[in-house]
GROMACS .gro file of C-alpha atoms in nm:
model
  439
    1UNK     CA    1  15.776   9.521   8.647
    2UNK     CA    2  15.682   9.535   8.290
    3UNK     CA    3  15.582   9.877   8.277
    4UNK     CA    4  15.947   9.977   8.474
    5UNK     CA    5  16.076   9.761   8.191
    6UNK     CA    6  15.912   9.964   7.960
    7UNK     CA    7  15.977  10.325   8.148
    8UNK     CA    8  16.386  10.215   8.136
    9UNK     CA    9  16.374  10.105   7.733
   10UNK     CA   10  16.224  10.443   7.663
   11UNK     CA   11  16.456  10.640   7.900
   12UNK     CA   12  16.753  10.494   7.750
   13UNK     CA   13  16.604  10.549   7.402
   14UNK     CA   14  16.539  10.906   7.515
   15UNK     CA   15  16.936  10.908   7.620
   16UNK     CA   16  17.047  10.784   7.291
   17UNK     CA   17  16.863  11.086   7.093
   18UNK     CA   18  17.002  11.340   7.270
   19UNK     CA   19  17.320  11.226   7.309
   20UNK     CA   20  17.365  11.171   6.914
   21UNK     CA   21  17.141  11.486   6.843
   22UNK     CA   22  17.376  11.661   7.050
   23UNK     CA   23  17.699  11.539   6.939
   24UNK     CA   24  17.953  11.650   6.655
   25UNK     CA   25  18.064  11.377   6.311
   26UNK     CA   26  18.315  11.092   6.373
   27UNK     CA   27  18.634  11.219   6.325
   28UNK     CA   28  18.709  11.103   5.991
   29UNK     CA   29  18.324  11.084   5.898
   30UNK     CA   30  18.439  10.671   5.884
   31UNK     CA   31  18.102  10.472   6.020
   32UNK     CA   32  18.320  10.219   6.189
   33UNK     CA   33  18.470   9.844   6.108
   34UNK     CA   34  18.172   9.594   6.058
   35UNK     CA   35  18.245   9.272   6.252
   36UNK     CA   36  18.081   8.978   6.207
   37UNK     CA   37  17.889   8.717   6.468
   38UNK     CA   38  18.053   8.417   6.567
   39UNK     CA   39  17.792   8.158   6.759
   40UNK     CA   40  17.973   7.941   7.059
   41UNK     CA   41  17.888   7.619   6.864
   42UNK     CA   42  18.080   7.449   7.170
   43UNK     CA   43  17.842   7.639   7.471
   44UNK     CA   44  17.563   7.366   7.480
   45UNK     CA   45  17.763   7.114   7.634
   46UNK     CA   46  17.870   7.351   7.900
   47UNK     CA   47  17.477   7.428   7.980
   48UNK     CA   48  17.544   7.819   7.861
   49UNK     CA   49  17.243   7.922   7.682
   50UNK     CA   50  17.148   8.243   7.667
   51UNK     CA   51  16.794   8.372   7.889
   52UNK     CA   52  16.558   8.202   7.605
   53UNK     CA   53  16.803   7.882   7.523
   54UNK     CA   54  16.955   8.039   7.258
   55UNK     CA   55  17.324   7.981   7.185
   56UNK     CA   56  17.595   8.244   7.308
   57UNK     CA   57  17.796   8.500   7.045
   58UNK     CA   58  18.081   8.712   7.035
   59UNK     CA   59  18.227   8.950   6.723
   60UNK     CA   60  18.589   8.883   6.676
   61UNK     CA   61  18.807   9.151   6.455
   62UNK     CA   62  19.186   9.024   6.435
   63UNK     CA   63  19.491   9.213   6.530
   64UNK     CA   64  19.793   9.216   6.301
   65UNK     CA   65  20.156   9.338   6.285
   66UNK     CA   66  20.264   9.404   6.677
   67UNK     CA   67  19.924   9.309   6.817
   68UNK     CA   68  19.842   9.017   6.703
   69UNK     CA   69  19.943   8.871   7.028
   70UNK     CA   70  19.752   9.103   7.233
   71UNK     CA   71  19.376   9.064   7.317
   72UNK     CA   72  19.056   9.316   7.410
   73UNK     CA   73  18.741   9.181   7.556
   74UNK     CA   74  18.504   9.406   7.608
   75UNK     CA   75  18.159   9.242   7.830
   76UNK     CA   76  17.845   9.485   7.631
   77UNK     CA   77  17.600   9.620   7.857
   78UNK     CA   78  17.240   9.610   7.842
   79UNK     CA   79  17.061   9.683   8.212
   80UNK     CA   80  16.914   9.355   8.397
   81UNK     CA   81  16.665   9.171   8.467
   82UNK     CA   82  16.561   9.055   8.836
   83UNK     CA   83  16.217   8.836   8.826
   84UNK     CA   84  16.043   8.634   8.630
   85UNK     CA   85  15.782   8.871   8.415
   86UNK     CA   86  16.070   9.115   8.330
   87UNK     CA   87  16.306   8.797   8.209
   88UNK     CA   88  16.059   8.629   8.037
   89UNK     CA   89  15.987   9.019   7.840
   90UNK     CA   90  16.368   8.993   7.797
   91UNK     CA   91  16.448   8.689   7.669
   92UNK     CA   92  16.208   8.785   7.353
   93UNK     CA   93  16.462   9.021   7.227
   94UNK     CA   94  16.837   9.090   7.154
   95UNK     CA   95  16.902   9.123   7.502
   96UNK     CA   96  16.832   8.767   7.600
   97UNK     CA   97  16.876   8.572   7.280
   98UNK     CA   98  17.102   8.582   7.025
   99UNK     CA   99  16.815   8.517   6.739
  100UNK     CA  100  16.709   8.871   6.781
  101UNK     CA  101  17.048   9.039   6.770
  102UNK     CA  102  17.219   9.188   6.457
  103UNK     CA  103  17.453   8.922   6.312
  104UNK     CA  104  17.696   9.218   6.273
  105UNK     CA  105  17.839   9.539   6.514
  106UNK     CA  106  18.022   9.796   6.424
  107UNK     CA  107  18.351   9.880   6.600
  108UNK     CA  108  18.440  10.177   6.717
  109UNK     CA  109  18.608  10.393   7.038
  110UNK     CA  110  18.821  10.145   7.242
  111UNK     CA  111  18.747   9.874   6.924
  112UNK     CA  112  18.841  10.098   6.659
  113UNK     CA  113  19.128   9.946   6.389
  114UNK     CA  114  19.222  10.304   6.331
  115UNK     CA  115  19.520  10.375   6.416
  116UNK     CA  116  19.437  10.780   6.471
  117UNK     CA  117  19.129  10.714   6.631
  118UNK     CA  118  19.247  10.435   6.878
  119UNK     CA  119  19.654  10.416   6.868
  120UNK     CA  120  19.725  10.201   7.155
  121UNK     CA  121  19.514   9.919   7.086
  122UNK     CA  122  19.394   9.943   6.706
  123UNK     CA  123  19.615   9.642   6.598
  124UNK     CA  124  19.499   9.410   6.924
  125UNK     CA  125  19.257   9.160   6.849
  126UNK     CA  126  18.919   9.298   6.970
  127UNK     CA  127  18.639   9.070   7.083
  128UNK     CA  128  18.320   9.189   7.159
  129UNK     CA  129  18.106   8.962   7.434
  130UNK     CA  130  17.734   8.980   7.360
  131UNK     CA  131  17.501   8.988   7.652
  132UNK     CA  132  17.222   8.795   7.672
  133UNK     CA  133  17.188   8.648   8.039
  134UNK     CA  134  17.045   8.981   8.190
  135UNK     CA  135  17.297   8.963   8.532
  136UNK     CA  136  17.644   9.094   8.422
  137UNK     CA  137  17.782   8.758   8.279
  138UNK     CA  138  17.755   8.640   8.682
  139UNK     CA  139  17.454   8.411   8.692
  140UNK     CA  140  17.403   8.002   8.700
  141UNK     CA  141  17.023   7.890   8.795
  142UNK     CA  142  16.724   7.857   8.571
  143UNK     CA  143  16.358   7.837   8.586
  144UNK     CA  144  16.097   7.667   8.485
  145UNK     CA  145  15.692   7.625   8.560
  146UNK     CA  146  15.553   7.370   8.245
  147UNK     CA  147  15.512   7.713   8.040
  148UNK     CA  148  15.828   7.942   8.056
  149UNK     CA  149  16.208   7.860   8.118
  150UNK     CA  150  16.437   8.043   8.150
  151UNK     CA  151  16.827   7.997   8.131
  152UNK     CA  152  17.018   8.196   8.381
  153UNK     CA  153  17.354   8.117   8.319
  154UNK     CA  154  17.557   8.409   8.236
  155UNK     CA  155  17.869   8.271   8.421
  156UNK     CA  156  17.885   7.970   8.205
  157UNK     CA  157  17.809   8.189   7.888
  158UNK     CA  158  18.173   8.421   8.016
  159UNK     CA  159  18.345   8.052   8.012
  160UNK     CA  160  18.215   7.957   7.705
  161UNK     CA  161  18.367   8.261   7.522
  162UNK     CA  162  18.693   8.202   7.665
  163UNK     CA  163  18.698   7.867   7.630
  164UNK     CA  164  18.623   7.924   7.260
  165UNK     CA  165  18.883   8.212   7.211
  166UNK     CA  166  19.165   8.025   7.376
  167UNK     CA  167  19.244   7.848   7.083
  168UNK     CA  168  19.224   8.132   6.848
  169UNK     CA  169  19.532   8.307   6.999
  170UNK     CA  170  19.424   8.402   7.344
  171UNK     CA  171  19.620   8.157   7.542
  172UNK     CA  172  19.896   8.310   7.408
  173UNK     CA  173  19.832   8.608   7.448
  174UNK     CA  174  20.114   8.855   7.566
  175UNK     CA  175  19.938   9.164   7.657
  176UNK     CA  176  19.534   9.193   7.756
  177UNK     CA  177  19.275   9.417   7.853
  178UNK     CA  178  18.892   9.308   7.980
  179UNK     CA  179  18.667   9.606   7.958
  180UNK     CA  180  18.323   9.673   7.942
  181UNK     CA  181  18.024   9.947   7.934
  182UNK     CA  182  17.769   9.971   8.189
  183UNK     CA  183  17.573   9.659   8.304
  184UNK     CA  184  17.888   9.506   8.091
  185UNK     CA  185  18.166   9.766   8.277
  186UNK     CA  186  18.042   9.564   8.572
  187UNK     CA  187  18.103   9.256   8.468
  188UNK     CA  188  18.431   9.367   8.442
  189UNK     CA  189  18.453   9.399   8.843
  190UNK     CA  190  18.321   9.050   8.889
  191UNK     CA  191  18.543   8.886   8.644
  192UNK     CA  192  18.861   9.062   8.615
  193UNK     CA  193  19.072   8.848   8.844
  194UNK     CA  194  18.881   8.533   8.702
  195UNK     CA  195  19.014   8.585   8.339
  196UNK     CA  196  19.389   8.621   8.442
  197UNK     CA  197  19.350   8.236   8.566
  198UNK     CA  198  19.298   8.148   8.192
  199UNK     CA  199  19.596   8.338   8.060
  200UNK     CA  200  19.980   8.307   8.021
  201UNK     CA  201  20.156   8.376   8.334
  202UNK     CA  202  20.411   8.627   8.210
  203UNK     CA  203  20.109   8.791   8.002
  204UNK     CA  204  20.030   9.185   8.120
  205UNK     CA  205  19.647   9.152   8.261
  206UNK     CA  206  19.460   9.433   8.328
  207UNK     CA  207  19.036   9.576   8.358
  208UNK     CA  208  18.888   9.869   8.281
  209UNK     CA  209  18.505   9.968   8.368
  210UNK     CA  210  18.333  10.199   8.158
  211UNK     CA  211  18.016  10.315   8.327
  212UNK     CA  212  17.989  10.054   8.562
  213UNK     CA  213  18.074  10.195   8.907
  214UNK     CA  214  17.718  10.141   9.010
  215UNK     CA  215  17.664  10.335   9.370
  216UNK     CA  216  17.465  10.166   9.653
  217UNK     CA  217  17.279  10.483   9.630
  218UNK     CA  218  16.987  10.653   9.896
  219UNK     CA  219  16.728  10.752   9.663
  220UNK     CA  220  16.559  11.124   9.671
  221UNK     CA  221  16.269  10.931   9.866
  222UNK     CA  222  16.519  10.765  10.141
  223UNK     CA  223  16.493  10.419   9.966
  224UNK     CA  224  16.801  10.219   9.851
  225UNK     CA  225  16.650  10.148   9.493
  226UNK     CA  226  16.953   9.983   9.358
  227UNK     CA  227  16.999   9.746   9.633
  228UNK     CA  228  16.649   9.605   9.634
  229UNK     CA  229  16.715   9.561   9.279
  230UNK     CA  230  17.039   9.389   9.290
  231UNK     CA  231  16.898   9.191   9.589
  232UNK     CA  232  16.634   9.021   9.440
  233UNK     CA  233  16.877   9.013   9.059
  234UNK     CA  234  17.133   8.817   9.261
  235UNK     CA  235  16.835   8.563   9.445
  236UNK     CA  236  16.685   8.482   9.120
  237UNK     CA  237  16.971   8.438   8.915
  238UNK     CA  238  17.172   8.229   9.135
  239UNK     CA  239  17.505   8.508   9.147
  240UNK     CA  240  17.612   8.492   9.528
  241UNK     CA  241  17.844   8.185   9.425
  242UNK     CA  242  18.016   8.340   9.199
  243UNK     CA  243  18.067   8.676   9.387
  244UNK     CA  244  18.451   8.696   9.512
  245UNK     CA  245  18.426   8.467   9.793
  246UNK     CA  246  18.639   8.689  10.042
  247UNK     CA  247  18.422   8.974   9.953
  248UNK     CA  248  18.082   8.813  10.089
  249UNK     CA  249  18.215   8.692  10.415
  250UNK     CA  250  18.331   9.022  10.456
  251UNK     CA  251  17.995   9.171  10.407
  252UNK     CA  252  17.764   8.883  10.537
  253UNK     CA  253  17.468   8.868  10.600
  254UNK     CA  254  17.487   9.071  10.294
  255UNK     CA  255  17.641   8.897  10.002
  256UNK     CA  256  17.437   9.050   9.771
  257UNK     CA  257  17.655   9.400   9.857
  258UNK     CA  258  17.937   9.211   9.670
  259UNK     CA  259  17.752   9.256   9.325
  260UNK     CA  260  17.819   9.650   9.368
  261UNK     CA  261  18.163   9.751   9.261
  262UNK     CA  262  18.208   9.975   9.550
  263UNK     CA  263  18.245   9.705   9.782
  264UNK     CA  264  18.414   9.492   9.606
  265UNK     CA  265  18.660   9.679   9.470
  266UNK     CA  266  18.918   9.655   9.779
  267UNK     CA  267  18.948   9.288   9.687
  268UNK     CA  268  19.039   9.281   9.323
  269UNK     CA  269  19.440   9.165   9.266
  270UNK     CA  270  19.483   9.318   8.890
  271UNK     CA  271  19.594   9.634   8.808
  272UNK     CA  272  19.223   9.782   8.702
  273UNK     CA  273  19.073  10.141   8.576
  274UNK     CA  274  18.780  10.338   8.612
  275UNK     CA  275  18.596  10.545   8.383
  276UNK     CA  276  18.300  10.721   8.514
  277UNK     CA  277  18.053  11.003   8.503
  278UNK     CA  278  18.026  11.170   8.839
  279UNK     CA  279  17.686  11.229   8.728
  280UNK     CA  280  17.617  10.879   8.532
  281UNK     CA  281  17.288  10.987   8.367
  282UNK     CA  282  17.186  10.626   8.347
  283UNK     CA  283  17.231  10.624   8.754
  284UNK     CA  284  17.134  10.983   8.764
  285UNK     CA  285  16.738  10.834   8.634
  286UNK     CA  286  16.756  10.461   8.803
  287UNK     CA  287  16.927  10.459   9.102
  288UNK     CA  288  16.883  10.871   9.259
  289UNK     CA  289  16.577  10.982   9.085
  290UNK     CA  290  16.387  10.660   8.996
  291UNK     CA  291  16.060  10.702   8.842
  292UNK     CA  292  15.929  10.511   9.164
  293UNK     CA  293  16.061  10.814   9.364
  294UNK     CA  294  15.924  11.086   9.187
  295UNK     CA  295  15.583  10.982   9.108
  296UNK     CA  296  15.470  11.374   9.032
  297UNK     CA  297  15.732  11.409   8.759
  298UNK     CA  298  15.842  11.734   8.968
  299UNK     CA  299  16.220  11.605   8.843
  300UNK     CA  300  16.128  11.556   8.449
  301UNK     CA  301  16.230  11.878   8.330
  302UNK     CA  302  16.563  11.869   8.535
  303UNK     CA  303  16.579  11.505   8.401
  304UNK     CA  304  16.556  11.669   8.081
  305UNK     CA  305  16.791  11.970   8.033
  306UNK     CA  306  17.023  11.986   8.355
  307UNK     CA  307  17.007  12.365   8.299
  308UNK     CA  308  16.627  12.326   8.390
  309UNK     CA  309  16.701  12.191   8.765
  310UNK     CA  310  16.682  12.412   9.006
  311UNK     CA  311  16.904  12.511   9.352
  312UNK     CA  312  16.823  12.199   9.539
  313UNK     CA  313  16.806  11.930   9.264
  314UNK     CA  314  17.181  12.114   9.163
  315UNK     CA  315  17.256  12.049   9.536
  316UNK     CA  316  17.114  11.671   9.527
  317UNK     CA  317  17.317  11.589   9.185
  318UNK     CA  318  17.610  11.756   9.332
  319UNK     CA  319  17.571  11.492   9.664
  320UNK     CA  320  17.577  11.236   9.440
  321UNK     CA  321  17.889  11.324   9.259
  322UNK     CA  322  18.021  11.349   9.616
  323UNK     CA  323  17.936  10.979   9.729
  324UNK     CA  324  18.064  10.836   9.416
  325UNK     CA  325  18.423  11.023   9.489
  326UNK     CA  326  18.373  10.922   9.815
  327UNK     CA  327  18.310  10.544   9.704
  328UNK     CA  328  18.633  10.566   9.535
  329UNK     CA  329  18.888  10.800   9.757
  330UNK     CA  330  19.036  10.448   9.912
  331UNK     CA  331  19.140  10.340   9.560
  332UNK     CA  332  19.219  10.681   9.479
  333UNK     CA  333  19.486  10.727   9.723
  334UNK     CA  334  19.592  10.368   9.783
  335UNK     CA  335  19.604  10.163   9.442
  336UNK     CA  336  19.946  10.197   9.309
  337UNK     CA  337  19.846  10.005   8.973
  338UNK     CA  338  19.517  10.147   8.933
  339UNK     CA  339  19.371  10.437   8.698
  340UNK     CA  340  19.107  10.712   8.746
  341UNK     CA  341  18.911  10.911   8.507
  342UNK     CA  342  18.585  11.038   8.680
  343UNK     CA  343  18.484  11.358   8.462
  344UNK     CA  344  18.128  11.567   8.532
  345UNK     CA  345  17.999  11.515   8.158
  346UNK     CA  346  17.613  11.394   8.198
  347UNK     CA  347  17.668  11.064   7.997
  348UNK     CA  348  17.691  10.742   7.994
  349UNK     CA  349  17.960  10.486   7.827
  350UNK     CA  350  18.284  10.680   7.676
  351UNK     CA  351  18.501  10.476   7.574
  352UNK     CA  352  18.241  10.311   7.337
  353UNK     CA  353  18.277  10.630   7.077
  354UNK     CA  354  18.523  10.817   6.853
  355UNK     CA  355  18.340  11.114   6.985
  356UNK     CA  356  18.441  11.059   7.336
  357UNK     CA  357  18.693  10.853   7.320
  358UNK     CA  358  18.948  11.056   7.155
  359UNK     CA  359  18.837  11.352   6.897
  360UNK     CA  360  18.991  11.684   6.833
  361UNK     CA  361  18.685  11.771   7.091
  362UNK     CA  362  18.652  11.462   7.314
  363UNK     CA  363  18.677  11.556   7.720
  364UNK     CA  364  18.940  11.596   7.896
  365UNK     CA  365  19.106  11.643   8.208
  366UNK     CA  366  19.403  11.817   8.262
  367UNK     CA  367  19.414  11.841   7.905
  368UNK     CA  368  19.434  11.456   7.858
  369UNK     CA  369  19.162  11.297   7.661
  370UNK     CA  370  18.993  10.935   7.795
  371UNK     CA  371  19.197  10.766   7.531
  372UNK     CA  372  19.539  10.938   7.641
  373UNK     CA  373  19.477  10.846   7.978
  374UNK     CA  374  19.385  10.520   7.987
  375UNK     CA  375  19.675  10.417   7.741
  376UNK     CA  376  19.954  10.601   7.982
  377UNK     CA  377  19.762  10.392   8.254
  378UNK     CA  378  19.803  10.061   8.039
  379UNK     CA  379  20.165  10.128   7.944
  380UNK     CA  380  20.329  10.285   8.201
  381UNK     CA  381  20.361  10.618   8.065
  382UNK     CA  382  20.413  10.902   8.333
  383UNK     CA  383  20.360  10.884   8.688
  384UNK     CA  384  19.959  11.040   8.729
  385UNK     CA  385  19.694  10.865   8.535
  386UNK     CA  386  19.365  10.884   8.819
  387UNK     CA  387  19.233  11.176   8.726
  388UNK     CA  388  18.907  11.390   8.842
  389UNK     CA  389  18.738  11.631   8.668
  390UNK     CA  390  18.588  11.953   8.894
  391UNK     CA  391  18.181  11.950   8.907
  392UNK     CA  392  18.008  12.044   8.708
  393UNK     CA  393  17.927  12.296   8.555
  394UNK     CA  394  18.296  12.400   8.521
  395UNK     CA  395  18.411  12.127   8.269
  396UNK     CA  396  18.360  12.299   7.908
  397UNK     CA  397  18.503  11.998   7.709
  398UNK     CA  398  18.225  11.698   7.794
  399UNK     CA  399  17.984  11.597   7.533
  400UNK     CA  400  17.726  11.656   7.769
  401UNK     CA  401  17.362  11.476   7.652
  402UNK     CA  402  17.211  11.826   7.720
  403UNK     CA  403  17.326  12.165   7.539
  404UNK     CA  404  17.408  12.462   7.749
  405UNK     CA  405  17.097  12.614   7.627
  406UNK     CA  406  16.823  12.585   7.342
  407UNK     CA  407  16.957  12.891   7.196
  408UNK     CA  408  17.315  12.805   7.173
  409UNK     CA  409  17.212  12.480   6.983
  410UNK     CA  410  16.964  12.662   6.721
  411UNK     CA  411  17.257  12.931   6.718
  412UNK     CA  412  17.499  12.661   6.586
  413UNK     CA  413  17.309  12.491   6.381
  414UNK     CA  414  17.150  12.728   6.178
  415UNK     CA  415  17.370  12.743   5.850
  416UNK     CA  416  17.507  12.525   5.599
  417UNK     CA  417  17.616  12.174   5.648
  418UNK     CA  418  17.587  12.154   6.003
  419UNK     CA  419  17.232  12.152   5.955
  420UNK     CA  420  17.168  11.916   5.690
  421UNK     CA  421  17.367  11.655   5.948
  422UNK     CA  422  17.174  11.740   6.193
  423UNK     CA  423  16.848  11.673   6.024
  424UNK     CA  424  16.959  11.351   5.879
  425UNK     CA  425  17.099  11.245   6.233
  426UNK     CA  426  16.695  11.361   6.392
  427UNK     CA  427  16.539  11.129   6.071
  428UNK     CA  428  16.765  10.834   6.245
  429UNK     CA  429  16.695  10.972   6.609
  430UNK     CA  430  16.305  10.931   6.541
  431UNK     CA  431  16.344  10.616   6.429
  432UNK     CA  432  16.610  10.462   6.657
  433UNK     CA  433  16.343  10.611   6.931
  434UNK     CA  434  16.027  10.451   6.762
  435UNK     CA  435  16.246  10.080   6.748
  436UNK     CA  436  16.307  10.092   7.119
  437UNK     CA  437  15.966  10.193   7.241
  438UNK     CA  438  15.818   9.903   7.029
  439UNK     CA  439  16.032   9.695   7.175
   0.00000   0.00000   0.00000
């Protein structure tokens, strides 16, 4: 398991490079809002501790003027961990304590104060969850043997927060919206209903996932990779009671299905949104093509440079894109509150970025940026906010983490200032690359 560990902190490093190598300047050149840790102080007497005992954290930035009632959440992401050897690797760095983590994060995307960058929610008060349990915010066990112990108690670390933000505004709070990217955009399945409980009643409550419509997938090899996984994550961490109750007698013997959003889904009351990748790189290289899967690398170069795959890895992506719609046409056509935007970049997390988010060049559908459409969603605004992008490769407006072709890139590149970013941006890329190998 250490060695997968390993495999999935360089793949995601690899991810990172390209994406940023790849993509254009913020849109004002502004690095983003620095926001500051704040430790739950409070969290010990609840028992949340983070995997190595360390105490939970979340970055608060304040909202002012006509959102200082309103609130953000956003769960961060990070991957799991689901036994012992690959927890105990974990809990040695940011993503299972907070001693390891950066006392500061910079906000930007859905977090952004900038009113041009992020206009429906730059004046909300933002909060930022930090993730350090390894299960989505969703577990409550630990473990111990005499030599190693382990805290697995991300669903007391998710009451902690609130507990500790209540206070500071939140139970007041007239408007609010619990998102999330990735391991943390699934979070935001199993706790959206949970967090209305703790608000006003009158208050506007809604969710949003952001790469977290994780598919209960068949593998090239035939396997169902992502359910072993989740099996075994939601054994060992102690999640099935705190899965939505009607949820796992619907699927027993099978509660662990509940921990995919796919299934649970149908039984979530609040008004919620998805933003997705029909070809979700991070599922893409986990979940269809996992390294155990493809132990002669014949899918490395397709991995690579989507331009490199050939007619029937197109095919398999393009199966892939079809179970996830598939996965989703209930919602699609029967949620009356609910929002869609399922484009055909190759990427993961969008809402995260000015770049994606909204930019002069960020995607689009139907000429409607993320940012567009998941405000119109929020607020009311028009009648059609589900939207799905045609597959790829017809969509010309995605940031996609490969360029249409080594040429085109050296093409563009190749004069003036575009080049001197991009070498400064490959100086950070090597290095970003070298911290999360050695890590």
């Amino acid at each position: 398991m250490k060695t997968t560990t390993q495999l999935l902190d360089l793949t995601v490093a690899m991810v990172l490079l390209i994406y940023v190598a790849f993509s254009p300047p913020l849109v004002s050149g502004d690095p983003g809002r620095r926001v500051s840790m704040t430790l739950v102080r409070d969290a010990a007497a609840l028992g949340a501790f983070c995997l190595d005992g360390s105490l939970p954290a979340y970055h608060l930035d304040r909202g002012f003027g006509a959102g200082s009632n309103n609130w953000l959440l956003q769960f961060e992401g990070g991957g799991w961990c689901n036994d012992i050897a690959s927890c105990v690797d974990r809990a040695k760095t940011r993503r299972g304590s907070t001693r390891y983590m950066s006392k500061t994060v910079v906000f930007t995307g859905v977090l952004s104060n900038n009113a041009s960058q992020n206009p429906d929610f730059y004046n909300w008060n933002k909060v930022r969850l930090r993730y350090c349990d390894g299960a989505s915010f969703a577990g409550d066990s630990q473990y111990g043997n005499g030599t190693s112990l382990l805290y697995f108690r991300g669903q007391r670390i998710w009451n902690a927060i609130i507990l500790d933000l209540l206070p500071k505004g939140l139970a007041k709070a007239h408007k609010a919206l619990l998102t999330g990217c990735s391991a943390g955009g699934l979070s935001t399945f199993l706790h959206c209903d949970n967090f209305t409980s703790y608000l006003p009643q009158n208050a506007s409550v809604k969710c949003m996932s952001d790469a977290g419509f994780f598919l209960d997938a068949i593998d090239i090899a035939a396997n169902r990779t992502m359910r072993a996984f989740y099996t075994q994550l939601v054994s060992l961490q102690g999640i099935q009671k705190n899965l939505d109750p009607s949820c796992t007698h619907a699927f027993f013997p099978e509660p662990s299905l509940c921990f995919f959003p796919q299934y649970v889904l149908r039984f979530i009351k609040m008004p919620f949104f998805i933003l997705n990748s029909a070809y979700d790189v991070f599922q893409f290289h986990h979940g269809l093509v996992p390294p155990s899967a493809d132990r002669t690398g014949r899918w490395n170069r397709c991995k690579l440079n989507v331009t490199s795959c050939n007619p029937h890895q197109l095919d398999v992506l393009q199966g892939f894109r079809k179970d996830m719609l598939g996965a989703l046409m209930n919602f699609f056509r029967n949620s009356t509150r609910g929002g869609m935007f399922i484009n055909s970049c190759f990427d993961h997390c969008q809402s995260a970025l000015e770049e994606t988010w909204l930019s002069p060049t960020s995607p689009r559908i139907n000429n409607k940026s993320i940012a567009e459409t998941v405000g119109d969603w929020y607020f009311g605004r028009g009648e059609e906010t589900k939207e799905i992008g045609c597959p790829y490769p017809c969509d010309k407006t995605c940031h996609n983490l490969i360029p249409a072709s080594t040429s085109d890139f050296l093409a563009s590149n190749a004069s003036g200032s575009g080049h001197n970013y991009r070498g400064t941006q490959l100086t950070f890329l090597f290095l970003l690359f070298i911290f999360f190998f050695c890590n």
